[in-house]
Short mmCIF file of C-alpha atoms in Angstrom, two decimals:
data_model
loop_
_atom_site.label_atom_id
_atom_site.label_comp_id
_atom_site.label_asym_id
_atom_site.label_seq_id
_atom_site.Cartn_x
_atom_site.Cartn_y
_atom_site.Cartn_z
CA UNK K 1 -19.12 18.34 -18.01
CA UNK K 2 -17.99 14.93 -19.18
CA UNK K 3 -18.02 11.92 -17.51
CA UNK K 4 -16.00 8.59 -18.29
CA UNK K 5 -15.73 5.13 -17.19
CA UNK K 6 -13.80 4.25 -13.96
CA UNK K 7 -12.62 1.07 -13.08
CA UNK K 8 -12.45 -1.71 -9.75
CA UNK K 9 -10.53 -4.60 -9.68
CA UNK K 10 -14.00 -6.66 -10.17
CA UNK K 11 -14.55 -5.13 -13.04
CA UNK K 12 -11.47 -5.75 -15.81
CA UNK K 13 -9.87 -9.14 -16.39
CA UNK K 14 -6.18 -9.27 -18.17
CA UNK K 15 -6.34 -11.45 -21.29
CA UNK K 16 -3.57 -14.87 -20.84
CA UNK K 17 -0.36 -14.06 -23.32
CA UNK K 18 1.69 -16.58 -25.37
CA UNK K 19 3.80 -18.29 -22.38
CA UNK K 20 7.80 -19.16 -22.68
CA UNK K 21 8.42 -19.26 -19.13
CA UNK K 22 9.10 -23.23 -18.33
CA UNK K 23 8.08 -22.52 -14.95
CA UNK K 24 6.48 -20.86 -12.04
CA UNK K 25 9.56 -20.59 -10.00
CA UNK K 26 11.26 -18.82 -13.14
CA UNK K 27 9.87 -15.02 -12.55
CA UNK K 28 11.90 -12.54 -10.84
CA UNK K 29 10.15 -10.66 -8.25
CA UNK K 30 12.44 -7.80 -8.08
CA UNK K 31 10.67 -4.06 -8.27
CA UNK K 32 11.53 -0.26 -7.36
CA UNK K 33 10.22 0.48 -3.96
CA UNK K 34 11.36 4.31 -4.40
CA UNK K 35 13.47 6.07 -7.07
CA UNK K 36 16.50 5.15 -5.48
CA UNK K 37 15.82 1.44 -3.83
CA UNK K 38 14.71 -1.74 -5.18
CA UNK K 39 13.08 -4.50 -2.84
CA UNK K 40 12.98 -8.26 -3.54
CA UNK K 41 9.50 -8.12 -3.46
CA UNK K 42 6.47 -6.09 -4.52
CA UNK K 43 4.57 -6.22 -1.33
CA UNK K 44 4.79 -3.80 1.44
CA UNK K 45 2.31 -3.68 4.53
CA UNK K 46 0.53 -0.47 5.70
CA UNK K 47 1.91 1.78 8.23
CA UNK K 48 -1.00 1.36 10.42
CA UNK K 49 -1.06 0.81 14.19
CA UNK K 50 -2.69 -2.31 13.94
CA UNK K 51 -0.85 -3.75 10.98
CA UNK K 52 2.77 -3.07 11.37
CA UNK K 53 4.90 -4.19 14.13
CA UNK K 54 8.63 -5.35 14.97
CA UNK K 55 7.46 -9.46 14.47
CA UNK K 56 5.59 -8.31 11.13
CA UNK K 57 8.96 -6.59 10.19
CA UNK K 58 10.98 -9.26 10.44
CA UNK K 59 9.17 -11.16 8.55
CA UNK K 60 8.74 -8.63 5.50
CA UNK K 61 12.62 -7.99 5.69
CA UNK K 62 13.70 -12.19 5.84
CA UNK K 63 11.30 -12.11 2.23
CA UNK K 64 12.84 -9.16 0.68
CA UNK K 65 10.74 -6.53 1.64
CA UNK K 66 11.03 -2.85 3.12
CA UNK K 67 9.06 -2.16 7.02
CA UNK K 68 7.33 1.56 6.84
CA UNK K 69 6.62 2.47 10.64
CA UNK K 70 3.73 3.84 11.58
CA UNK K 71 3.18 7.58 13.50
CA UNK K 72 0.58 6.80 16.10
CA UNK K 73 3.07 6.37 19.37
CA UNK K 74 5.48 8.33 21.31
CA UNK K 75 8.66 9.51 19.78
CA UNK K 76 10.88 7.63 21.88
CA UNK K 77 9.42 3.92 20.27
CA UNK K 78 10.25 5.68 16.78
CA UNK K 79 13.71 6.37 17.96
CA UNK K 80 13.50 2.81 19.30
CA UNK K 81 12.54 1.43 15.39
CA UNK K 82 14.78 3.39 13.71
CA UNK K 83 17.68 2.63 16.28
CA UNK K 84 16.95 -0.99 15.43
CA UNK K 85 16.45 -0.89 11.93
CA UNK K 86 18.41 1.57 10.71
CA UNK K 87 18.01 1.91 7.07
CA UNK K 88 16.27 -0.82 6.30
CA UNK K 89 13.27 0.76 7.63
CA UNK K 90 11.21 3.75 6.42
CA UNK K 91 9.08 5.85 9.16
CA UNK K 92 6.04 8.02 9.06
CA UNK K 93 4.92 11.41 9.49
CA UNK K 94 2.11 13.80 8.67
CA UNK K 95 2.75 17.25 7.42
CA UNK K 96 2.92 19.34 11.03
CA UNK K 97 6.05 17.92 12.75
CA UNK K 98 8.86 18.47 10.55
CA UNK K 99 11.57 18.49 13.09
CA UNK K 100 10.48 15.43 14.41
CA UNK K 101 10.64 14.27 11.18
CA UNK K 102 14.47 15.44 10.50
CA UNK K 103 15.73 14.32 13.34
CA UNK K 104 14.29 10.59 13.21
CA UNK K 105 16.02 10.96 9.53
CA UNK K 106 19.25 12.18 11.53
CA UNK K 107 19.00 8.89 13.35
CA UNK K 108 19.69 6.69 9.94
CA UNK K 109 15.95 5.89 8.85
CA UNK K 110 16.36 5.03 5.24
CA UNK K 111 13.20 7.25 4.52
CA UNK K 112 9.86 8.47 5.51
CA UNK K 113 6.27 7.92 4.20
CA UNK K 114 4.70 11.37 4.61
CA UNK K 115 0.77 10.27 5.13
CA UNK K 116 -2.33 12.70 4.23
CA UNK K 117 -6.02 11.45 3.40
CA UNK K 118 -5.49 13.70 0.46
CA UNK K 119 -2.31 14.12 -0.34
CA UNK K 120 -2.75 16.51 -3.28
CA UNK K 121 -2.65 19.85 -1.75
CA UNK K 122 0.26 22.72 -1.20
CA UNK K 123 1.11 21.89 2.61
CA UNK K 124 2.53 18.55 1.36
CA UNK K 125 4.56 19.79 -2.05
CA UNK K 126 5.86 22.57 0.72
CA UNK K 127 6.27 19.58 3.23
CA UNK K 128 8.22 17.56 0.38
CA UNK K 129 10.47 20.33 -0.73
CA UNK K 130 11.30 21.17 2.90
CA UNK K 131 12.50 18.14 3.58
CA UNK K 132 14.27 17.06 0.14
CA UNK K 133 15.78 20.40 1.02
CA UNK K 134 17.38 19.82 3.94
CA UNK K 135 17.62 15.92 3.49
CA UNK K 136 18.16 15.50 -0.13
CA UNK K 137 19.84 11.31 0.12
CA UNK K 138 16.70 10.21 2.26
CA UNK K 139 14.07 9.21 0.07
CA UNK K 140 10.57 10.14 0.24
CA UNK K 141 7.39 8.31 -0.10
CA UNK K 142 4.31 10.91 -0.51
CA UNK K 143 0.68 10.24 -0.93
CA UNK K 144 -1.95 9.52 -1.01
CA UNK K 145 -3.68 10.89 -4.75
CA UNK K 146 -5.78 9.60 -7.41
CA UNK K 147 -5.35 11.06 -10.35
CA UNK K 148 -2.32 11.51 -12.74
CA UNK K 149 -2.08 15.36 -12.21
CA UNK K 150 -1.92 14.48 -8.22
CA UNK K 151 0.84 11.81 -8.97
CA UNK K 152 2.87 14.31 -11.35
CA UNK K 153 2.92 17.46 -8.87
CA UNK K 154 4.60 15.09 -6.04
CA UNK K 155 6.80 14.02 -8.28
CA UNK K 156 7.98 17.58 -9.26
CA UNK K 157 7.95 18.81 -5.44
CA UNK K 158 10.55 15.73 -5.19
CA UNK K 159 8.94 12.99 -4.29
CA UNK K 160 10.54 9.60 -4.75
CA UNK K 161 7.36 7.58 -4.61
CA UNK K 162 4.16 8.19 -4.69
CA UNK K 163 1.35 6.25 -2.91
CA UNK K 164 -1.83 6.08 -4.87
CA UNK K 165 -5.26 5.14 -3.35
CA UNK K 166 -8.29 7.78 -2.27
CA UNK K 167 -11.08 5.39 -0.47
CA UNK K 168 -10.76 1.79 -1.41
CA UNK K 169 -9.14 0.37 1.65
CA UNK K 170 -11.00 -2.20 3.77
CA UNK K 171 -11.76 0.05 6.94
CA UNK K 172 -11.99 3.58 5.03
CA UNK K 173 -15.17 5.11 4.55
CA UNK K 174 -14.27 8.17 2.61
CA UNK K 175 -16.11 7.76 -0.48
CA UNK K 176 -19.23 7.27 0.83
CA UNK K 177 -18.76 10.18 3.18
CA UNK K 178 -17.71 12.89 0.42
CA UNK K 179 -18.49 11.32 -2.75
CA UNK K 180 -15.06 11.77 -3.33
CA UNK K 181 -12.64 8.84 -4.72
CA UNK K 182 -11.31 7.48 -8.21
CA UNK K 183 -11.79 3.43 -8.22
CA UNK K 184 -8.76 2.29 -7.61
CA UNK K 185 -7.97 0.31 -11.04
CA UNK K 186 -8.29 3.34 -12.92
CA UNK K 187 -6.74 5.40 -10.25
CA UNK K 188 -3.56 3.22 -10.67
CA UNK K 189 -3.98 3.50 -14.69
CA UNK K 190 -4.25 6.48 -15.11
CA UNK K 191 -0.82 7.99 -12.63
CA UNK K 192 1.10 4.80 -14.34
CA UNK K 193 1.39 6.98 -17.53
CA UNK K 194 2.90 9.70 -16.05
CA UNK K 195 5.06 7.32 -13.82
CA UNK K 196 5.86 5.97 -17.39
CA UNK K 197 7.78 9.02 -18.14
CA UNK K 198 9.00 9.95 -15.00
CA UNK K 199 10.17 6.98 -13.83
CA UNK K 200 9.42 7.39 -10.36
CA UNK K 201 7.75 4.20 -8.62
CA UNK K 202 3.83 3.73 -8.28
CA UNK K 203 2.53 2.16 -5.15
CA UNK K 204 -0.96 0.75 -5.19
CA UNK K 205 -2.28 1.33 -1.64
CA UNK K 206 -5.67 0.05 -0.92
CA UNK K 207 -7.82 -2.32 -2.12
CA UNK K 208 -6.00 -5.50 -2.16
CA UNK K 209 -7.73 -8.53 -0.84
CA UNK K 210 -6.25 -11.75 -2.75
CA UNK K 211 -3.35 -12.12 -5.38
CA UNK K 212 -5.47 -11.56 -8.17
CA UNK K 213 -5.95 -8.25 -7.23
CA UNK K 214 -2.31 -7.91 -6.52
CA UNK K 215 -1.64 -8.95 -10.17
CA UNK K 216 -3.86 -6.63 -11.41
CA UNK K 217 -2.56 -3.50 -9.96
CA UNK K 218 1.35 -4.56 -11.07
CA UNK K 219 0.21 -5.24 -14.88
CA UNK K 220 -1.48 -2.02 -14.48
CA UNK K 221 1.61 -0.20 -14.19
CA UNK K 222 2.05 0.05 -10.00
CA UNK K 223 6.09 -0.85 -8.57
CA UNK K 224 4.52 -2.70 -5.60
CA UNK K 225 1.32 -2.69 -3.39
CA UNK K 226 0.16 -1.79 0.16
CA UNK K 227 -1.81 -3.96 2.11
CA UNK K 228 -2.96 -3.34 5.57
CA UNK K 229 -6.28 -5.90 6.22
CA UNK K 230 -4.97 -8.94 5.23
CA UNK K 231 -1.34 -8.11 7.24
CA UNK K 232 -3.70 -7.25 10.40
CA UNK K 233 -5.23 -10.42 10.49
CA UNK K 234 -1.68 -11.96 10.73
CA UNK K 235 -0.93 -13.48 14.43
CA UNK K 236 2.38 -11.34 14.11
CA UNK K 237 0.61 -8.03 13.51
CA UNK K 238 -0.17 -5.29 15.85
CA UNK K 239 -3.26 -5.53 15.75
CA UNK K 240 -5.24 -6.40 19.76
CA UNK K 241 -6.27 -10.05 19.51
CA UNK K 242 -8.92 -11.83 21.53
CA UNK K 243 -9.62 -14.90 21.87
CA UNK K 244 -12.80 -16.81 19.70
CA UNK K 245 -14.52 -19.96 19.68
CA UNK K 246 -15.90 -19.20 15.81
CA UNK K 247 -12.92 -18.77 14.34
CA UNK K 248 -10.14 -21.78 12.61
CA UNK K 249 -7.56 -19.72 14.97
CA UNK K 250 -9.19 -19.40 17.91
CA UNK K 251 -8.15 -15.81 18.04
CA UNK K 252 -9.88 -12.41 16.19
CA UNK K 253 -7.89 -9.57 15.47
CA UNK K 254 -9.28 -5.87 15.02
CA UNK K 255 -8.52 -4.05 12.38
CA UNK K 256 -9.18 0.02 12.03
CA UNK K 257 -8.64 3.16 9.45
CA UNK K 258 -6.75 5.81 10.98
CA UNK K 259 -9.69 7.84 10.15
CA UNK K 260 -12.11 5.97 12.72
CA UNK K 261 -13.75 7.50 15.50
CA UNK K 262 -12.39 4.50 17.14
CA UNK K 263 -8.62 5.41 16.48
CA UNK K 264 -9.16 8.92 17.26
CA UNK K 265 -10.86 8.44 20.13
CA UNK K 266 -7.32 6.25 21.19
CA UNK K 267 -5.06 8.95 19.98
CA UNK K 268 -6.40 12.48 19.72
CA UNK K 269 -8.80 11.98 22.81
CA UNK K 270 -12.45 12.43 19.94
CA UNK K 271 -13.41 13.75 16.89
CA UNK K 272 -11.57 16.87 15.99
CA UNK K 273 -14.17 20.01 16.00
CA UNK K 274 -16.59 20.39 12.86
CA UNK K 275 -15.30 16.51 10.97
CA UNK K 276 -16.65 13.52 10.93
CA UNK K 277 -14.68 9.87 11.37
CA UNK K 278 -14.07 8.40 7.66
CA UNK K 279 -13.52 5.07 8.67
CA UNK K 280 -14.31 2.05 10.66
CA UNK K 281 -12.66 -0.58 13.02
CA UNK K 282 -13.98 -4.13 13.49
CA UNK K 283 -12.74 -7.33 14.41
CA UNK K 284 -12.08 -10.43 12.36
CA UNK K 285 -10.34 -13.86 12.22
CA UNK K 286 -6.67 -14.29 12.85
CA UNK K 287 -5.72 -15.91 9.50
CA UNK K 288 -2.22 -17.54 10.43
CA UNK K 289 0.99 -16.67 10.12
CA UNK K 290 2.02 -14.05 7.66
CA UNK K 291 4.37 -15.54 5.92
CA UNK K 292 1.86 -18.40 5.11
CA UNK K 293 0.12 -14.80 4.02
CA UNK K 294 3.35 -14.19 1.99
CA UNK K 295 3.45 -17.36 0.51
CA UNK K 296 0.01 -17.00 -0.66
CA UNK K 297 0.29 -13.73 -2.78
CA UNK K 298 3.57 -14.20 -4.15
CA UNK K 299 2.44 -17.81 -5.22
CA UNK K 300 -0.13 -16.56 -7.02
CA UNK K 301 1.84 -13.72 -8.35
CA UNK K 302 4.52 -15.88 -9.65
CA UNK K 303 1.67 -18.11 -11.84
CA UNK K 304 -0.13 -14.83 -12.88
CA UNK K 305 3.34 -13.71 -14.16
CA UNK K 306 3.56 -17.03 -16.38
CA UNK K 307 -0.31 -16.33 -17.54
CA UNK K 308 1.34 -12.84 -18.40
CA UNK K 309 3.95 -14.72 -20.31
CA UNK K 310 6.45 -12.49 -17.88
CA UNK K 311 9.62 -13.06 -16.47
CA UNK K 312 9.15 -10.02 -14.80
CA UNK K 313 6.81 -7.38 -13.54
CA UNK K 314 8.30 -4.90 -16.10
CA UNK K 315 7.21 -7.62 -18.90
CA UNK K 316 3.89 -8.12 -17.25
CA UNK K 317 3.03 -4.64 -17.72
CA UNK K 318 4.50 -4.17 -21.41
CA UNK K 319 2.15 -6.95 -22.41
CA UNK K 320 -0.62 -6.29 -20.34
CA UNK K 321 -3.86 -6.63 -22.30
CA UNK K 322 -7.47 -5.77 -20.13
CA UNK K 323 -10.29 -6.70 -20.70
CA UNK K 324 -13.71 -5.05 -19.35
CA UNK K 325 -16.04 -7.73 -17.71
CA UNK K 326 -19.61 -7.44 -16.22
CA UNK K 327 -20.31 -8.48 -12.55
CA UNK K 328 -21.07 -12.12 -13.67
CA UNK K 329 -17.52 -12.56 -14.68
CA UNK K 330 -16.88 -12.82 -10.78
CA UNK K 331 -19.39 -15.19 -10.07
CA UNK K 332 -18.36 -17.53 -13.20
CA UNK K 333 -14.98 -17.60 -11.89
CA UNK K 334 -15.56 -18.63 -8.23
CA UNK K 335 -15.44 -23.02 -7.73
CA UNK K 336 -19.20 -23.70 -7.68
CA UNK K 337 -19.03 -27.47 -5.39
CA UNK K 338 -22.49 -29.40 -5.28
CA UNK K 339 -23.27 -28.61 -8.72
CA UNK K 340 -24.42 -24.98 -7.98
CA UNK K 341 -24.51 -22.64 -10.47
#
């Protein structure tokens, strides 16, 4: 048995390139969403129950990006999201519902995000083929997988993205229940080379808590990225707010993994038989608005782009050069006020 180095975000830095871009405002934003459809943006938000909702959507569509619905409600609200969106909204399904799944498709969605906590196994490629089969012009987002084989057998069962992220979200605790999990730098890394060849977009799903980190995973060879904390904390997410006297907002908002005892408690009525909960839910402050959020990580995407010496994301990942840095690297970059070291 071998065993090799595996990256976090905290732990590689990219390396500033020779910059002709006269300014910030220059780089174009542009980036695959699925094999078929580009968005304006490379920023998508989770399709969790307390992330996404109708307010949030709005929002992501006004800046150029795509809404992916979320599976936790009746099917008559689905109908309701699709009926309002049409296809400029994806839904969301696991892999035991098919015909639920076909006939929201029938409706006009322009797609669906087919969601298992490991997404490398034969129900979904049978899920995936059974539905390209039947609905070959609506795209299909599979996932999620860690590792380049993973990434390379959606693909072939006719995926037309692939979602890529086994543990590192903000309320997940799978890791440290199973052991199991690639970090998710080198998770992305390592299924961009075979997305290098087959052309079939990358999204980073987990993991993202600034725009460094979204920069990061783009030069690293993802289309776009998933975020679902920092979207939650929104005041136009879905997620239950209450009020708070310790917070800049006044307001918390709670957060959870679809995994958590506390979401399946909500929607399956417990703990299914013989598993345990692999996440958590918790509360936190309401940040603002989300497309001060927005503003934020495409801001700081834009300027990483110019450190890139990009005009694009494409560029940003041809001359993408990593380096590895030890945990003081993190603590040398953070502002240090009062003369603290």
């Amino acid at each position: 048995m071998t065993i090799r180095l595996a990256f976090t975000f905290d732990d590689v830095a990219l390396v500033p390139q020779f910059n002709n871009v006269p300014s910030r405002a220059e780089p174009d934003l542009e980036t695959w969403m699925t094999r078929n459809r580009k968005m304006a943006i490379p920023i998508l938000c989770s399709n969790m129950d307390t992330a996404i909702s109708e307010e949030l959507a709005d929002i992501l569509l006004r800046y150029g990006s795509l809404p992916i619905f979320h599976r936790f409600t009746e099917m008559d609200k689905q109908k309701e999201w699709v009926q309002k969106y049409g296809e400029r909204t994806y839904i969301s399904c696991g892999i035991l519902k098919i015909e639920e799944t076909r006939a929201l498709l029938d409706l006009g969605a322009a797609g669906v995000c087919i969601d298992v906590a490991h997404g490398h196994s034969d129900r979904m490629i049978r899920f995936i083929q059974e539905l390209k089969r039947t609905h070959p012009d609506r795209e299909v987002i599979a996932g999620n997988v860690c590792t380049a084989m993973a990434y390379h057998d959606l693909v072939n069962a006719g995926a037309d993205a692939v979602k890529v992220g086994v543990g590192p979200g903000a309320a997940c605790t799978t890791r440290i229940v199973t052991g199991f999990g690639v970090p998710q730098f080198t998770a992305i890394m390592d299924c961009a080379k075979v997305a290098e060849k087959l052309r079939v977009p990358l999204i980073a799903d987990g993991g993202i808590r600034n725009s460094r980190d979204v920069v990061l995973a783009l030069a690293a060879g993802a289309s776009s990225v998933m975020i679902g904390k920092l979207f939650a904390m929104t005041k136009e997410s879905a997620a239950p707010k209450r009020s708070s006297s310790g917070t800049p907002s006044g307001q918390e908002a709670k957060f959870r993994g679809q995994a958590s005892e506390d979401f399946q408690k909500d929607f399956y009525g417990g703990l299914k038989e013989k598993t345990v909960a692999e996440g958590i839910d918790f509360w936190g402050p309401v940040t603002g608005s989300a497309e001060t959020l927005l503003g934020e990580l495409l801001g700081g995407l834009r300027s990483g782009l110019t450190y890139g010496g990009a005009r694009n994301i494409k560029e940003l990942q041809r001359k993408a050069e990593f380096v590895q840095v030890t945990s003081t690297y993190m603590r040398e970059s953070m502002p240090r006020p009062g003369g603290k070291t």
